[in-house]
mmCIF file of C-alpha atoms in Angstrom:
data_model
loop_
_atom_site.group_PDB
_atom_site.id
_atom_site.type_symbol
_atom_site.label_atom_id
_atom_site.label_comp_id
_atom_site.label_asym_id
_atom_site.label_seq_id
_atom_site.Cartn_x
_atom_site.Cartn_y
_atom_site.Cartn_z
ATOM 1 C CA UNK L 1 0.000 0.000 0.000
ATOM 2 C CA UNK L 2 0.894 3.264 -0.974
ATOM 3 C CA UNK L 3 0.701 6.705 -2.966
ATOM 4 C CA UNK L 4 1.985 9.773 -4.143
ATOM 5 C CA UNK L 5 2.557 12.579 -1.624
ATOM 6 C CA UNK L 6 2.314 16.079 -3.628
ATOM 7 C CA UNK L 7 3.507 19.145 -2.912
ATOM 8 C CA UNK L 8 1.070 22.712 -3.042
ATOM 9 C CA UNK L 9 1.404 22.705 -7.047
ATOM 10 C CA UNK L 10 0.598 19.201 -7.671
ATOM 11 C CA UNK L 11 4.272 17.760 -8.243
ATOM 12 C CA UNK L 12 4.640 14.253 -6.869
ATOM 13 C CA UNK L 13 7.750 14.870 -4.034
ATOM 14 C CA UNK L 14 7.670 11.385 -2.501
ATOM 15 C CA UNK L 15 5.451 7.963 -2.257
ATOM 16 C CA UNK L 16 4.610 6.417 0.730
ATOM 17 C CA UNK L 17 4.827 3.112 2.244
ATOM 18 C CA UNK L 18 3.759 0.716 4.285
ATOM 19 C CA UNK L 19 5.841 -0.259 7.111
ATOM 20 C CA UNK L 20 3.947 -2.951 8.601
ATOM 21 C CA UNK L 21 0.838 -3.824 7.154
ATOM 22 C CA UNK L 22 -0.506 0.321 6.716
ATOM 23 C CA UNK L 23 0.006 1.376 10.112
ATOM 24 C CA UNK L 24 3.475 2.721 10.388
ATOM 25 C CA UNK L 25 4.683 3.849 6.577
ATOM 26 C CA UNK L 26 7.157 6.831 5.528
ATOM 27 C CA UNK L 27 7.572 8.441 2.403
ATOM 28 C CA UNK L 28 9.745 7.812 -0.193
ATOM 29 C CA UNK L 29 11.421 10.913 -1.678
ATOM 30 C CA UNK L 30 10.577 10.731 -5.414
ATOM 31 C CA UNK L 31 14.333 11.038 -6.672
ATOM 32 C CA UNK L 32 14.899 7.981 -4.747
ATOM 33 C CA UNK L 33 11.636 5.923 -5.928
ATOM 34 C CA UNK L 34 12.967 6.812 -9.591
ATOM 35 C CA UNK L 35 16.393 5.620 -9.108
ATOM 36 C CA UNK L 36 15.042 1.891 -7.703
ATOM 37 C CA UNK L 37 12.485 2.088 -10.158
ATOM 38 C CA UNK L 38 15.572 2.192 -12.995
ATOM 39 C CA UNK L 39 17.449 -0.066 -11.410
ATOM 40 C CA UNK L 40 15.011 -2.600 -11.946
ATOM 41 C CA UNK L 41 14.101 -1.490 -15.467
ATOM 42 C CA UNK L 42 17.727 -2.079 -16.116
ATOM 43 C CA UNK L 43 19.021 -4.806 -13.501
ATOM 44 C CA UNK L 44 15.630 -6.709 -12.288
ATOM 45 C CA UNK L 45 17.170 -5.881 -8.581
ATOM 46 C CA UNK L 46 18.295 -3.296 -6.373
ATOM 47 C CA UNK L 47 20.921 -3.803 -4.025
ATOM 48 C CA UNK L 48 20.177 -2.099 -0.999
ATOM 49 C CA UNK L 49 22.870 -0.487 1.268
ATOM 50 C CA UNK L 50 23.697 -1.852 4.442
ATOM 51 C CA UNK L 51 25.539 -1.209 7.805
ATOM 52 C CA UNK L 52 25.386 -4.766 9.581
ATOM 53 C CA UNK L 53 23.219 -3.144 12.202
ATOM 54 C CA UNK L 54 20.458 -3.638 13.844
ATOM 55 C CA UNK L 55 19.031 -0.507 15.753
ATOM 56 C CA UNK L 56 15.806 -0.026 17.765
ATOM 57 C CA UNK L 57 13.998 3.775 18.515
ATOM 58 C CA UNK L 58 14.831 5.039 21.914
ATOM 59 C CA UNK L 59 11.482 5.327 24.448
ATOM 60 C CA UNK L 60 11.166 8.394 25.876
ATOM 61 C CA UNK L 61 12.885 7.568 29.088
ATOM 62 C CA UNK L 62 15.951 6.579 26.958
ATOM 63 C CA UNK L 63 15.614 9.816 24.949
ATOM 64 C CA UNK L 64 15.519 12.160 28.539
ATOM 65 C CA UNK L 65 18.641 9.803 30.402
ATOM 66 C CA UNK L 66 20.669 10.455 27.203
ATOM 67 C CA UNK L 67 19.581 13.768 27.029
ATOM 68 C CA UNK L 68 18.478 13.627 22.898
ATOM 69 C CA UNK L 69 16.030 14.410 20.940
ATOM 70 C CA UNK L 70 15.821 10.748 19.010
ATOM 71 C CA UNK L 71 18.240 8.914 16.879
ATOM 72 C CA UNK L 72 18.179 4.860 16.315
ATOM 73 C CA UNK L 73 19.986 3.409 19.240
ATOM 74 C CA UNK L 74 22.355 0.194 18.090
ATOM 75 C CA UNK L 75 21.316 -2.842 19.557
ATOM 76 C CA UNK L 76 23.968 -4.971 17.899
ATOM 77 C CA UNK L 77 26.018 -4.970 15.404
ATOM 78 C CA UNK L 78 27.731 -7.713 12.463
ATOM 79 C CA UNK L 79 31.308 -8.703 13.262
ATOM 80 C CA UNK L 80 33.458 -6.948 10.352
ATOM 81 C CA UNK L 81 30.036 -5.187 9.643
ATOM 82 C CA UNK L 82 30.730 -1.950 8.148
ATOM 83 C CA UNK L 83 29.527 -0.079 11.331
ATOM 84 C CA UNK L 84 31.705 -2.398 13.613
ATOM 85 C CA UNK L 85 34.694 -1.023 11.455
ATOM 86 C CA UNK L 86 33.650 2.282 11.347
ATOM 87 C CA UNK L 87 34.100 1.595 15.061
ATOM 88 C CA UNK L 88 30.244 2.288 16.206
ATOM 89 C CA UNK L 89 29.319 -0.136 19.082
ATOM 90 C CA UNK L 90 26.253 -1.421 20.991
ATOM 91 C CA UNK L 91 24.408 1.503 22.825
ATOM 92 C CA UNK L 92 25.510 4.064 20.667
ATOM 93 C CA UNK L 93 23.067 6.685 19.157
ATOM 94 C CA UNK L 94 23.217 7.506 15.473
ATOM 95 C CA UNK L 95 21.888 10.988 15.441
ATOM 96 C CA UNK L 96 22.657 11.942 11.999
ATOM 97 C CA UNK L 97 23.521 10.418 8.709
ATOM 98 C CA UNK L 98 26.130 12.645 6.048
ATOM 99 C CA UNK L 99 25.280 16.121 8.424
ATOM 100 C CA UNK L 100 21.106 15.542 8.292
ATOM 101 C CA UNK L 101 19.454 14.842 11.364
ATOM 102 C CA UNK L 102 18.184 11.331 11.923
ATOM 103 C CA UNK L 103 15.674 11.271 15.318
ATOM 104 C CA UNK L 104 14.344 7.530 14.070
ATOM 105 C CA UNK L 105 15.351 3.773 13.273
ATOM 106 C CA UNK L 106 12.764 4.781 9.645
ATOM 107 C CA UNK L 107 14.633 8.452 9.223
ATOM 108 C CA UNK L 108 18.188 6.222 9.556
ATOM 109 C CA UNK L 109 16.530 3.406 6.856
ATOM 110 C CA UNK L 110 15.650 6.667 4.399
ATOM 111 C CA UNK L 111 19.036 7.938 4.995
ATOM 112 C CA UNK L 112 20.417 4.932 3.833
ATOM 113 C CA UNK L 113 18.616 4.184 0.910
ATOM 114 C CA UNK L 114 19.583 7.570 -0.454
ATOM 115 C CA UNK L 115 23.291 5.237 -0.848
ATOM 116 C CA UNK L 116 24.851 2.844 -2.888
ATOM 117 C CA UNK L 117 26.892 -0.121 -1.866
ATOM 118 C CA UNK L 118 30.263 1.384 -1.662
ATOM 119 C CA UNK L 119 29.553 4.745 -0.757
ATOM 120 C CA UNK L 120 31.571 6.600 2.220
ATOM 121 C CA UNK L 121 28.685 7.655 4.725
ATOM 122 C CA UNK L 122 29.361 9.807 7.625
ATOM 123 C CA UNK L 123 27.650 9.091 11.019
ATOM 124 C CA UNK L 124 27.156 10.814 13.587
ATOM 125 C CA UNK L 125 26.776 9.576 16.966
ATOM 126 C CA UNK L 126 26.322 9.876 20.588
ATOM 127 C CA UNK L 127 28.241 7.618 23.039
ATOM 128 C CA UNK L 128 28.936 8.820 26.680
ATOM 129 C CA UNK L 129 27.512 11.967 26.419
ATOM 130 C CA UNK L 130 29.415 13.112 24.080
ATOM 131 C CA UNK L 131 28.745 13.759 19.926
ATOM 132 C CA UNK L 132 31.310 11.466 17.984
ATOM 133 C CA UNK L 133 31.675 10.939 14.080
ATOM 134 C CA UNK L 134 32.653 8.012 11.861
ATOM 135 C CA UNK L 135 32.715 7.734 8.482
ATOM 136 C CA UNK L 136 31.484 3.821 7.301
ATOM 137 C CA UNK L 137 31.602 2.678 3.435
ATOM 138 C CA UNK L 138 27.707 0.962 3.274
ATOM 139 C CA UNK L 139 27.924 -3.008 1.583
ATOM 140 C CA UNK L 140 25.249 -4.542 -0.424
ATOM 141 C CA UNK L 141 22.491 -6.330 2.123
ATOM 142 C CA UNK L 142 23.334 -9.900 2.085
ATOM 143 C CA UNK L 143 20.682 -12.288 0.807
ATOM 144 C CA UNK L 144 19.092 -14.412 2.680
#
């Protein structure tokens, strides 16, 4: 499920989707639903790009003990992953993907689509208190 979100002169600027079954979706920005959309024209697949993490929302006691606004707090992360070498560990807090805010687990999986395997992303995270960065080339999302 789905549809085009417009913008005040009609222009399509993003489609949505469903997350899980229509309750929870986000939209797509449109330059980014064009680019899979070629892909598959041309390729039949789209390889997605991946971090080798898996990352939960913070509650909002989470959010007020690590004094944020949001971000997608790592839960774990794949051995030789490309976060694990970026040198991101469990309990950190990506706030921001490539300088753009990111207060969700869905803002950090639009973030990432926007990429290609192979492309140098720059995270930004909170650990400690403190605001660190780390720059992580994304892999294609094993199969499987």
């Amino acid at each position: 499920e789905g549809g085009p979100v417009v913008d005040a002169r009609g222009a399509v600027v993003a489609v949505t989707t469903s997350g899980d079954g229509g309750a929870h979706g986000y939209g797509v920005p449109v330059d980014l639903a064009r680019r899979v959309a070629l892909h598959l024209l041309a390729d039949g697949q789209v390889a997605h790009a991946w971090l080798g993490i898996t990352t939960v929302d913070l509650d909002a006691d989470q959010r007020e003990a690590l004094d944020v606004g949001g971000g997608a707090l790592a839960h774990s992360l794949v051995p030789g992953g490309p976060a694990e070498a970026a040198g991101l560990q469990p309990g950190d807090v990506i706030v921001g993907v490539d300088g753009q805010p990111v207060g969700s687990v869905s803002a950090l999986v639009v973030a990432l689509r926007r990429c290609e395997p192979g492309d140098e992303v720059r995270l930004s995270f909170r650990r400690d208190g403190a605001v660190h960065e780390a720059v992580a080339v994304v892999a294609p999302r094993p199969s499987g």
